[in-house]
Amino acid sequence: MLVLIALPFVLAAALSGPNEPRAAEPIHRGFAGSATCATCHALEAYAWQQSDHARAMASASKVNVLGDFSGVTVTDGRHTASFRREGEDYVIRTDGKDGLVADFIITETFGVDPLQQYLVLFPDGRRQALPWAWDSRAREQGGQRWYHLMPDEPLPAQDPLHWTGRAQNWNYMCASCHSTGLQRGYDAASDQYGTTWAEIS
């Protein structure tokens, strides 16, 4: 009787074959990157790449910079700046954090339509948003010109709203919405940033 009861279990074990564990596929945890998503979602990735959101922040290059950097000088009565090219660099000449006029190399564009701002990277890791914006609308709509974002404010160098001040700091004010995988890397002791990200937009 015991043999009859055990027989189905013995047969089931023999028919199922050896119990070899299957190799587990490694699981990647964390940010995979938009290129990984695009392998399955090509149409969505293409639509995203053409959007103003995807192009909201980019490296300063011939493809991305919309403003006139042909050596023009602009003023609104209170503020003055000039814009030119030096080789591959885009340069603005305006007042710096010490109040003195100097040249600053633009490292990133910020925005596409209807305006484009520009960022300057300082040696302490800060990316600062310039107060001059390029109106990227068509000329017949009043665009294709430089204008100051706060023309009625005197904005001395010590003012937090001055473009070199804390209120215009990309690392603190803008980075969380315009980057993925953000590490601000702020060091309070030295008052410097070592900001990193996986992707910007």
PDB file of N, CA and C in Angstrom, residues 93-192:
ATOM      1  N   ARG A  93      30.284  90.562 -22.915  1.00  0.00           N
ATOM      2  CA  ARG A  93      31.063  91.537 -22.153  1.00  0.00           C
ATOM      3  C   ARG A  93      30.060  92.371 -21.357  1.00  0.00           C
ATOM      4  N   THR A  94      30.135  92.260 -20.043  1.00  0.00           N
ATOM      5  CA  THR A  94      29.202  92.976 -19.171  1.00  0.00           C
ATOM      6  C   THR A  94      29.811  93.069 -17.778  1.00  0.00           C
ATOM      7  N   ASP A  95      29.077  93.660 -16.842  1.00  0.00           N
ATOM      8  CA  ASP A  95      29.598  93.813 -15.484  1.00  0.00           C
ATOM      9  C   ASP A  95      29.554  92.480 -14.743  1.00  0.00           C
ATOM     10  N   GLY A  96      30.631  92.197 -13.999  1.00  0.00           N
ATOM     11  CA  GLY A  96      30.734  90.953 -13.245  1.00  0.00           C
ATOM     12  C   GLY A  96      30.396  91.131 -11.774  1.00  0.00           C
ATOM     13  N   LYS A  97      30.731  90.135 -10.964  1.00  0.00           N
ATOM     14  CA  LYS A  97      30.351  90.166  -9.545  1.00  0.00           C
ATOM     15  C   LYS A  97      31.109  91.219  -8.746  1.00  0.00           C
ATOM     16  N   ASP A  98      32.195  91.727  -9.307  1.00  0.00           N
ATOM     17  CA  ASP A  98      32.929  92.812  -8.648  1.00  0.00           C
ATOM     18  C   ASP A  98      32.493  94.176  -9.185  1.00  0.00           C
ATOM     19  N   GLY A  99      31.523  94.203 -10.078  1.00  0.00           N
ATOM     20  CA  GLY A  99      31.028  95.448 -10.644  1.00  0.00           C
ATOM     21  C   GLY A  99      31.820  95.930 -11.844  1.00  0.00           C
ATOM     22  N   LEU A 100      32.931  95.258 -12.154  1.00  0.00           N
ATOM     23  CA  LEU A 100      33.777  95.664 -13.276  1.00  0.00           C
ATOM     24  C   LEU A 100      33.361  94.942 -14.558  1.00  0.00           C
ATOM     25  N   VAL A 101      33.489  95.641 -15.669  1.00  0.00           N
ATOM     26  CA  VAL A 101      33.136  95.059 -16.967  1.00  0.00           C
ATOM     27  C   VAL A 101      34.225  94.069 -17.367  1.00  0.00           C
ATOM     28  N   ALA A 102      33.793  92.888 -17.806  1.00  0.00           N
ATOM     29  CA  ALA A 102      34.729  91.830 -18.192  1.00  0.00           C
ATOM     30  C   ALA A 102      34.071  90.926 -19.225  1.00  0.00           C
ATOM     31  N   ASP A 103      34.864  90.024 -19.798  1.00  0.00           N
ATOM     32  CA  ASP A 103      34.361  89.041 -20.761  1.00  0.00           C
ATOM     33  C   ASP A 103      34.010  87.754 -20.035  1.00  0.00           C
ATOM     34  N   PHE A 104      32.884  87.145 -20.449  1.00  0.00           N
ATOM     35  CA  PHE A 104      32.442  85.883 -19.872  1.00  0.00           C
ATOM     36  C   PHE A 104      32.069  84.932 -21.006  1.00  0.00           C
ATOM     37  N   ILE A 105      32.548  83.713 -20.913  1.00  0.00           N
ATOM     38  CA  ILE A 105      32.245  82.702 -21.939  1.00  0.00           C
ATOM     39  C   ILE A 105      30.949  81.997 -21.572  1.00  0.00           C
ATOM     40  N   ILE A 106      30.056  81.931 -22.530  1.00  0.00           N
ATOM     41  CA  ILE A 106      28.773  81.262 -22.329  1.00  0.00           C
ATOM     42  C   ILE A 106      28.975  79.759 -22.510  1.00  0.00           C
ATOM     43  N   THR A 107      28.481  78.990 -21.535  1.00  0.00           N
ATOM     44  CA  THR A 107      28.674  77.545 -21.592  1.00  0.00           C
ATOM     45  C   THR A 107      27.415  76.779 -21.993  1.00  0.00           C
ATOM     46  N   GLU A 108      26.240  77.330 -21.672  1.00  0.00           N
ATOM     47  CA  GLU A 108      24.987  76.644 -22.023  1.00  0.00           C
ATOM     48  C   GLU A 108      23.927  77.643 -22.455  1.00  0.00           C
ATOM     49  N   THR A 109      23.002  77.130 -23.269  1.00  0.00           N
ATOM     50  CA  THR A 109      21.796  77.875 -23.608  1.00  0.00           C
ATOM     51  C   THR A 109      20.705  77.446 -22.641  1.00  0.00           C
ATOM     52  N   PHE A 110      19.748  78.335 -22.445  1.00  0.00           N
ATOM     53  CA  PHE A 110      18.665  78.070 -21.493  1.00  0.00           C
ATOM     54  C   PHE A 110      17.365  78.580 -22.105  1.00  0.00           C
ATOM     55  N   GLY A 111      16.570  77.666 -22.651  1.00  0.00           N
ATOM     56  CA  GLY A 111      15.338  78.041 -23.320  1.00  0.00           C
ATOM     57  C   GLY A 111      15.516  78.071 -24.832  1.00  0.00           C
ATOM     58  N   VAL A 112      14.389  78.088 -25.530  1.00  0.00           N
ATOM     59  CA  VAL A 112      14.388  78.094 -26.994  1.00  0.00           C
ATOM     60  C   VAL A 112      13.389  79.120 -27.523  1.00  0.00           C
ATOM     61  N   ASP A 113      12.141  78.996 -27.116  1.00  0.00           N
ATOM     62  CA  ASP A 113      11.066  79.814 -27.659  1.00  0.00           C
ATOM     63  C   ASP A 113      10.084  80.173 -26.544  1.00  0.00           C
ATOM     64  N   PRO A 114       9.747  81.417 -26.359  1.00  0.00           N
ATOM     65  CA  PRO A 114       9.996  82.590 -27.199  1.00  0.00           C
ATOM     66  C   PRO A 114      11.286  83.346 -26.861  1.00  0.00           C
ATOM     67  N   LEU A 115      12.041  82.846 -25.878  1.00  0.00           N
ATOM     68  CA  LEU A 115      13.298  83.524 -25.552  1.00  0.00           C
ATOM     69  C   LEU A 115      14.364  82.488 -25.222  1.00  0.00           C
ATOM     70  N   GLN A 116      15.596  82.941 -25.309  1.00  0.00           N
ATOM     71  CA  GLN A 116      16.709  82.075 -24.943  1.00  0.00           C
ATOM     72  C   GLN A 116      17.651  82.854 -24.024  1.00  0.00           C
ATOM     73  N   GLN A 117      17.917  82.271 -22.848  1.00  0.00           N
ATOM     74  CA  GLN A 117      18.883  82.840 -21.925  1.00  0.00           C
ATOM     75  C   GLN A 117      20.198  82.068 -22.054  1.00  0.00           C
ATOM     76  N   TYR A 118      21.214  82.555 -21.338  1.00  0.00           N
ATOM     77  CA  TYR A 118      22.531  81.940 -21.440  1.00  0.00           C
ATOM     78  C   TYR A 118      23.151  81.812 -20.060  1.00  0.00           C
ATOM     79  N   LEU A 119      23.939  80.756 -19.878  1.00  0.00           N
ATOM     80  CA  LEU A 119      24.595  80.482 -18.607  1.00  0.00           C
ATOM     81  C   LEU A 119      26.104  80.640 -18.733  1.00  0.00           C
ATOM     82  N   VAL A 120      26.707  81.071 -17.634  1.00  0.00           N
ATOM     83  CA  VAL A 120      28.160  81.201 -17.536  1.00  0.00           C
ATOM     84  C   VAL A 120      28.617  80.322 -16.379  1.00  0.00           C
ATOM     85  N   LEU A 121      29.634  79.508 -16.613  1.00  0.00           N
ATOM     86  CA  LEU A 121      30.208  78.649 -15.582  1.00  0.00           C
ATOM     87  C   LEU A 121      31.397  79.365 -14.947  1.00  0.00           C
ATOM     88  N   PHE A 122      31.346  79.516 -13.613  1.00  0.00           N
ATOM     89  CA  PHE A 122      32.435  80.151 -12.873  1.00  0.00           C
ATOM     90  C   PHE A 122      33.366  79.091 -12.292  1.00  0.00           C
ATOM     91  N   PRO A 123      34.604  79.472 -11.947  1.00  0.00           N
ATOM     92  CA  PRO A 123      35.567  78.501 -11.412  1.00  0.00           C
ATOM     93  C   PRO A 123      35.099  77.783 -10.143  1.00  0.00           C
ATOM     94  N   ASP A 124      34.180  78.401  -9.381  1.00  0.00           N
ATOM     95  CA  ASP A 124      33.690  77.761  -8.154  1.00  0.00           C
ATOM     96  C   ASP A 124      32.532  76.796  -8.426  1.00  0.00           C
ATOM     97  N   GLY A 125      32.281  76.486  -9.706  1.00  0.00           N
ATOM     98  CA  GLY A 125      31.253  75.514 -10.072  1.00  0.00           C
ATOM     99  C   GLY A 125      29.866  76.092 -10.252  1.00  0.00           C
ATOM    100  N   ARG A 126      29.696  77.369  -9.984  1.00  0.00           N
ATOM    101  CA  ARG A 126      28.378  77.989 -10.155  1.00  0.00           C
ATOM    102  C   ARG A 126      28.098  78.224 -11.634  1.00  0.00           C
ATOM    103  N   ARG A 127      26.859  77.921 -12.018  1.00  0.00           N
ATOM    104  CA  ARG A 127      26.372  78.311 -13.335  1.00  0.00           C
ATOM    105  C   ARG A 127      25.377  79.439 -13.079  1.00  0.00           C
ATOM    106  N   GLN A 128      25.649  80.601 -13.685  1.00  0.00           N
ATOM    107  CA  GLN A 128      24.835  81.779 -13.437  1.00  0.00           C
ATOM    108  C   GLN A 128      24.082  82.177 -14.701  1.00  0.00           C
ATOM    109  N   ALA A 129      22.811  82.542 -14.529  1.00  0.00           N
ATOM    110  CA  ALA A 129      21.954  82.942 -15.650  1.00  0.00           C
ATOM    111  C   ALA A 129      22.120  84.428 -15.931  1.00  0.00           C
ATOM    112  N   LEU A 130      22.516  84.741 -17.147  1.00  0.00           N
ATOM    113  CA  LEU A 130      22.690  86.136 -17.552  1.00  0.00           C
ATOM    114  C   LEU A 130      21.351  86.862 -17.624  1.00  0.00           C
ATOM    115  N   PRO A 131      21.345  88.178 -17.387  1.00  0.00           N
ATOM    116  CA  PRO A 131      20.088  88.930 -17.402  1.00  0.00           C
ATOM    117  C   PRO A 131      19.624  89.311 -18.802  1.00  0.00           C
ATOM    118  N   TRP A 132      20.486  89.116 -19.802  1.00  0.00           N
ATOM    119  CA  TRP A 132      20.119  89.436 -21.171  1.00  0.00           C
ATOM    120  C   TRP A 132      19.555  88.193 -21.855  1.00  0.00           C
ATOM    121  N   ALA A 133      18.433  88.353 -22.518  1.00  0.00           N
ATOM    122  CA  ALA A 133      17.805  87.239 -23.228  1.00  0.00           C
ATOM    123  C   ALA A 133      17.654  87.596 -24.697  1.00  0.00           C
ATOM    124  N   TRP A 134      17.674  86.565 -25.520  1.00  0.00           N
ATOM    125  CA  TRP A 134      17.448  86.736 -26.952  1.00  0.00           C
ATOM    126  C   TRP A 134      15.994  86.422 -27.247  1.00  0.00           C
ATOM    127  N   ASP A 135      15.295  87.379 -27.864  1.00  0.00           N
ATOM    128  CA  ASP A 135      13.907  87.184 -28.270  1.00  0.00           C
ATOM    129  C   ASP A 135      13.933  86.382 -29.568  1.00  0.00           C
ATOM    130  N   SER A 136      13.572  85.106 -29.476  1.00  0.00           N
ATOM    131  CA  SER A 136      13.725  84.213 -30.629  1.00  0.00           C
ATOM    132  C   SER A 136      12.514  84.213 -31.566  1.00  0.00           C
ATOM    133  N   ARG A 137      11.521  85.029 -31.264  1.00  0.00           N
ATOM    134  CA  ARG A 137      10.382  85.136 -32.182  1.00  0.00           C
ATOM    135  C   ARG A 137      10.830  85.748 -33.506  1.00  0.00           C
ATOM    136  N   ALA A 138       9.990  85.638 -34.507  1.00  0.00           N
ATOM    137  CA  ALA A 138      10.290  86.232 -35.817  1.00  0.00           C
ATOM    138  C   ALA A 138      10.369  87.751 -35.692  1.00  0.00           C
ATOM    139  N   ARG A 139      11.140  88.377 -36.573  1.00  0.00           N
ATOM    140  CA  ARG A 139      11.307  89.837 -36.537  1.00  0.00           C
ATOM    141  C   ARG A 139       9.958  90.558 -36.648  1.00  0.00           C
ATOM    142  N   GLU A 140       9.074  90.060 -37.502  1.00  0.00           N
ATOM    143  CA  GLU A 140       7.770  90.711 -37.686  1.00  0.00           C
ATOM    144  C   GLU A 140       6.878  90.603 -36.445  1.00  0.00           C
ATOM    145  N   GLN A 141       7.245  89.734 -35.527  1.00  0.00           N
ATOM    146  CA  GLN A 141       6.514  89.623 -34.258  1.00  0.00           C
ATOM    147  C   GLN A 141       7.200  90.421 -33.138  1.00  0.00           C
ATOM    148  N   GLY A 142       8.247  91.161 -33.489  1.00  0.00           N
ATOM    149  CA  GLY A 142       8.970  91.947 -32.493  1.00  0.00           C
ATOM    150  C   GLY A 142      10.205  91.249 -31.959  1.00  0.00           C
ATOM    151  N   GLY A 143      10.543  90.102 -32.520  1.00  0.00           N
ATOM    152  CA  GLY A 143      11.673  89.318 -32.032  1.00  0.00           C
ATOM    153  C   GLY A 143      12.973  89.615 -32.744  1.00  0.00           C
ATOM    154  N   GLN A 144      13.929  88.662 -32.596  1.00  0.00           N
ATOM    155  CA  GLN A 144      15.268  88.763 -33.178  1.00  0.00           C
ATOM    156  C   GLN A 144      16.016  89.976 -32.607  1.00  0.00           C
ATOM    157  N   ARG A 145      15.991  90.091 -31.258  1.00  0.00           N
ATOM    158  CA  ARG A 145      16.644  91.207 -30.588  1.00  0.00           C
ATOM    159  C   ARG A 145      17.034  90.791 -29.172  1.00  0.00           C
ATOM    160  N   TRP A 146      18.007  91.497 -28.614  1.00  0.00           N
ATOM    161  CA  TRP A 146      18.396  91.315 -27.216  1.00  0.00           C
ATOM    162  C   TRP A 146      17.537  92.220 -26.337  1.00  0.00           C
ATOM    163  N   TYR A 147      17.232  91.757 -25.134  1.00  0.00           N
ATOM    164  CA  TYR A 147      16.584  92.629 -24.157  1.00  0.00           C
ATOM    165  C   TYR A 147      16.956  92.180 -22.749  1.00  0.00           C
ATOM    166  N   HIS A 148      16.924  93.124 -21.821  1.00  0.00           N
ATOM    167  CA  HIS A 148      17.258  92.865 -20.422  1.00  0.00           C
ATOM    168  C   HIS A 148      15.999  92.402 -19.701  1.00  0.00           C
ATOM    169  N   LEU A 149      16.114  91.371 -18.880  1.00  0.00           N
ATOM    170  CA  LEU A 149      14.952  90.801 -18.205  1.00  0.00           C
ATOM    171  C   LEU A 149      14.427  91.677 -17.067  1.00  0.00           C
ATOM    172  N   MET A 150      15.270  92.545 -16.501  1.00  0.00           N
ATOM    173  CA  MET A 150      14.840  93.442 -15.422  1.00  0.00           C
ATOM    174  C   MET A 150      15.334  94.861 -15.719  1.00  0.00           C
ATOM    175  N   PRO A 151      14.805  95.489 -16.755  1.00  0.00           N
ATOM    176  CA  PRO A 151      15.351  96.784 -17.198  1.00  0.00           C
ATOM    177  C   PRO A 151      15.161  97.920 -16.194  1.00  0.00           C
ATOM    178  N   ASP A 152      14.192  97.800 -15.313  1.00  0.00           N
ATOM    179  CA  ASP A 152      13.923  98.887 -14.369  1.00  0.00           C
ATOM    180  C   ASP A 152      14.696  98.759 -13.060  1.00  0.00           C
ATOM    181  N   GLU A 153      15.442  97.694 -12.904  1.00  0.00           N
ATOM    182  CA  GLU A 153      16.209  97.474 -11.677  1.00  0.00           C
ATOM    183  C   GLU A 153      17.661  97.897 -11.887  1.00  0.00           C
ATOM    184  N   PRO A 154      18.242  98.645 -10.933  1.00  0.00           N
ATOM    185  CA  PRO A 154      19.645  99.042 -11.095  1.00  0.00           C
ATOM    186  C   PRO A 154      20.610  97.859 -10.991  1.00  0.00           C
ATOM    187  N   LEU A 155      20.326  96.889 -10.145  1.00  0.00           N
ATOM    188  CA  LEU A 155      21.093  95.653 -10.000  1.00  0.00           C
ATOM    189  C   LEU A 155      22.600  95.852  -9.836  1.00  0.00           C
ATOM    190  N   PRO A 156      23.015  96.481  -8.743  1.00  0.00           N
ATOM    191  CA  PRO A 156      24.459  96.555  -8.491  1.00  0.00           C
ATOM    192  C   PRO A 156      25.018  95.168  -8.197  1.00  0.00           C
ATOM    193  N   ALA A 157      26.307  95.028  -8.264  1.00  0.00           N
ATOM    194  CA  ALA A 157      26.955  93.718  -8.151  1.00  0.00           C
ATOM    195  C   ALA A 157      26.621  92.985  -6.851  1.00  0.00           C
ATOM    196  N   GLN A 158      26.349  93.694  -5.774  1.00  0.00           N
ATOM    197  CA  GLN A 158      26.078  93.047  -4.495  1.00  0.00           C
ATOM    198  C   GLN A 158      24.623  92.592  -4.358  1.00  0.00           C
ATOM    199  N   ASP A 159      23.773  92.990  -5.266  1.00  0.00           N
ATOM    200  CA  ASP A 159      22.352  92.644  -5.208  1.00  0.00           C
ATOM    201  C   ASP A 159      22.176  91.153  -5.491  1.00  0.00           C
ATOM    202  N   PRO A 160      21.377  90.432  -4.674  1.00  0.00           N
ATOM    203  CA  PRO A 160      21.143  89.002  -4.955  1.00  0.00           C
ATOM    204  C   PRO A 160      20.512  88.755  -6.322  1.00  0.00           C
ATOM    205  N   LEU A 161      19.831  89.774  -6.879  1.00  0.00           N
ATOM    206  CA  LEU A 161      19.228  89.638  -8.203  1.00  0.00           C
ATOM    207  C   LEU A 161      20.203  89.932  -9.338  1.00  0.00           C
ATOM    208  N   HIS A 162      21.387  90.453  -8.999  1.00  0.00           N
ATOM    209  CA  HIS A 162      22.416  90.628 -10.027  1.00  0.00           C
ATOM    210  C   HIS A 162      22.712  89.246 -10.621  1.00  0.00           C
ATOM    211  N   TRP A 163      23.065  89.191 -11.870  1.00  0.00           N
ATOM    212  CA  TRP A 163      23.200  87.886 -12.532  1.00  0.00           C
ATOM    213  C   TRP A 163      24.240  86.989 -11.882  1.00  0.00           C
ATOM    214  N   THR A 164      25.166  87.542 -11.119  1.00  0.00           N
ATOM    215  CA  THR A 164      26.159  86.718 -10.425  1.00  0.00           C
ATOM    216  C   THR A 164      25.721  86.358  -9.008  1.00  0.00           C
ATOM    217  N   GLY A 165      24.541  86.829  -8.592  1.00  0.00           N
ATOM    218  CA  GLY A 165      24.045  86.590  -7.235  1.00  0.00           C
ATOM    219  C   GLY A 165      23.367  85.244  -7.065  1.00  0.00           C
ATOM    220  N   ARG A 166      23.053  84.939  -5.815  1.00  0.00           N
ATOM    221  CA  ARG A 166      22.433  83.644  -5.481  1.00  0.00           C
ATOM    222  C   ARG A 166      21.075  83.432  -6.154  1.00  0.00           C
ATOM    223  N   ALA A 167      20.323  84.505  -6.363  1.00  0.00           N
ATOM    224  CA  ALA A 167      18.991  84.365  -6.959  1.00  0.00           C
ATOM    225  C   ALA A 167      19.047  83.990  -8.443  1.00  0.00           C
ATOM    226  N   GLN A 168      20.214  84.118  -9.064  1.00  0.00           N
ATOM    227  CA  GLN A 168      20.364  83.760 -10.476  1.00  0.00           C
ATOM    228  C   GLN A 168      21.254  82.526 -10.660  1.00  0.00           C
ATOM    229  N   ASN A 169      21.381  81.746  -9.604  1.00  0.00           N
ATOM    230  CA  ASN A 169      22.263  80.578  -9.624  1.00  0.00           C
ATOM    231  C   ASN A 169      21.524  79.348 -10.140  1.00  0.00           C
ATOM    232  N   TRP A 170      21.995  78.788 -11.247  1.00  0.00           N
ATOM    233  CA  TRP A 170      21.366  77.611 -11.860  1.00  0.00           C
ATOM    234  C   TRP A 170      21.443  76.389 -10.946  1.00  0.00           C
ATOM    235  N   ASN A 171      22.572  76.156 -10.313  1.00  0.00           N
ATOM    236  CA  ASN A 171      22.763  74.968  -9.487  1.00  0.00           C
ATOM    237  C   ASN A 171      21.677  74.850  -8.422  1.00  0.00           C
ATOM    238  N   TYR A 172      21.329  75.986  -7.840  1.00  0.00           N
ATOM    239  CA  TYR A 172      20.356  75.999  -6.745  1.00  0.00           C
ATOM    240  C   TYR A 172      18.927  76.225  -7.232  1.00  0.00           C
ATOM    241  N   MET A 173      18.741  77.147  -8.176  1.00  0.00           N
ATOM    242  CA  MET A 173      17.401  77.572  -8.563  1.00  0.00           C
ATOM    243  C   MET A 173      16.780  76.763  -9.710  1.00  0.00           C
ATOM    244  N   CYS A 174      17.586  76.235 -10.612  1.00  0.00           N
ATOM    245  CA  CYS A 174      17.059  75.694 -11.866  1.00  0.00           C
ATOM    246  C   CYS A 174      17.365  74.213 -12.106  1.00  0.00           C
ATOM    247  N   ALA A 175      18.435  73.725 -11.514  1.00  0.00           N
ATOM    248  CA  ALA A 175      18.976  72.417 -11.884  1.00  0.00           C
ATOM    249  C   ALA A 175      18.001  71.264 -11.670  1.00  0.00           C
ATOM    250  N   SER A 176      17.193  71.316 -10.621  1.00  0.00           N
ATOM    251  CA  SER A 176      16.334  70.168 -10.327  1.00  0.00           C
ATOM    252  C   SER A 176      15.282  69.932 -11.405  1.00  0.00           C
ATOM    253  N   CYS A 177      14.864  70.963 -12.128  1.00  0.00           N
ATOM    254  CA  CYS A 177      13.887  70.785 -13.213  1.00  0.00           C
ATOM    255  C   CYS A 177      14.544  70.578 -14.573  1.00  0.00           C
ATOM    256  N   HIS A 178      15.816  70.944 -14.699  1.00  0.00           N
ATOM    257  CA  HIS A 178      16.471  70.887 -16.012  1.00  0.00           C
ATOM    258  C   HIS A 178      17.564  69.838 -16.092  1.00  0.00           C
ATOM    259  N   SER A 179      17.536  68.885 -15.170  1.00  0.00           N
ATOM    260  CA  SER A 179      18.521  67.807 -15.232  1.00  0.00           C
ATOM    261  C   SER A 179      17.947  66.551 -14.595  1.00  0.00           C
ATOM    262  N   THR A 180      18.541  65.431 -14.922  1.00  0.00           N
ATOM    263  CA  THR A 180      18.164  64.139 -14.363  1.00  0.00           C
ATOM    264  C   THR A 180      19.411  63.539 -13.727  1.00  0.00           C
ATOM    265  N   GLY A 181      19.212  62.864 -12.607  1.00  0.00           N
ATOM    266  CA  GLY A 181      20.351  62.281 -11.902  1.00  0.00           C
ATOM    267  C   GLY A 181      21.212  63.365 -11.270  1.00  0.00           C
ATOM    268  N   LEU A 182      20.559  64.418 -10.802  1.00  0.00           N
ATOM    269  CA  LEU A 182      21.272  65.586 -10.273  1.00  0.00           C
ATOM    270  C   LEU A 182      21.948  65.296  -8.938  1.00  0.00           C
ATOM    271  N   GLN A 183      23.194  65.704  -8.839  1.00  0.00           N
ATOM    272  CA  GLN A 183      23.930  65.761  -7.571  1.00  0.00           C
ATOM    273  C   GLN A 183      24.458  67.185  -7.480  1.00  0.00           C
ATOM    274  N   ARG A 184      23.872  67.993  -6.603  1.00  0.00           N
ATOM    275  CA  ARG A 184      24.273  69.413  -6.538  1.00  0.00           C
ATOM    276  C   ARG A 184      25.731  69.569  -6.129  1.00  0.00           C
ATOM    277  N   GLY A 185      26.203  68.729  -5.267  1.00  0.00           N
ATOM    278  CA  GLY A 185      27.606  68.765  -4.882  1.00  0.00           C
ATOM    279  C   GLY A 185      28.033  70.070  -4.238  1.00  0.00           C
ATOM    280  N   TYR A 186      27.146  70.663  -3.446  1.00  0.00           N
ATOM    281  CA  TYR A 186      27.496  71.929  -2.795  1.00  0.00           C
ATOM    282  C   TYR A 186      28.319  71.662  -1.546  1.00  0.00           C
ATOM    283  N   ASP A 187      29.429  72.369  -1.414  1.00  0.00           N
ATOM    284  CA  ASP A 187      30.285  72.269  -0.238  1.00  0.00           C
ATOM    285  C   ASP A 187      30.184  73.581   0.532  1.00  0.00           C
ATOM    286  N   ALA A 188      29.530  73.527   1.692  1.00  0.00           N
ATOM    287  CA  ALA A 188      29.290  74.742   2.476  1.00  0.00           C
ATOM    288  C   ALA A 188      30.581  75.360   2.998  1.00  0.00           C
ATOM    289  N   ALA A 189      31.551  74.537   3.319  1.00  0.00           N
ATOM    290  CA  ALA A 189      32.804  75.060   3.876  1.00  0.00           C
ATOM    291  C   ALA A 189      33.523  75.958   2.875  1.00  0.00           C
ATOM    292  N   SER A 190      33.543  75.548   1.603  1.00  0.00           N
ATOM    293  CA  SER A 190      34.240  76.336   0.584  1.00  0.00           C
ATOM    294  C   SER A 190      33.286  77.206  -0.232  1.00  0.00           C
ATOM    295  N   ASP A 191      31.952  77.020  -0.031  1.00  0.00           N
ATOM    296  CA  ASP A 191      30.927  77.744  -0.786  1.00  0.00           C
ATOM    297  C   ASP A 191      31.118  77.523  -2.299  1.00  0.00           C
ATOM    298  N   GLN A 192      31.321  76.237  -2.662  1.00  0.00           N
ATOM    299  CA  GLN A 192      31.525  75.882  -4.060  1.00  0.00           C
ATOM    300  C   GLN A 192      30.610  74.731  -4.449  1.00  0.00           C
TER     301      GLN A 192
END
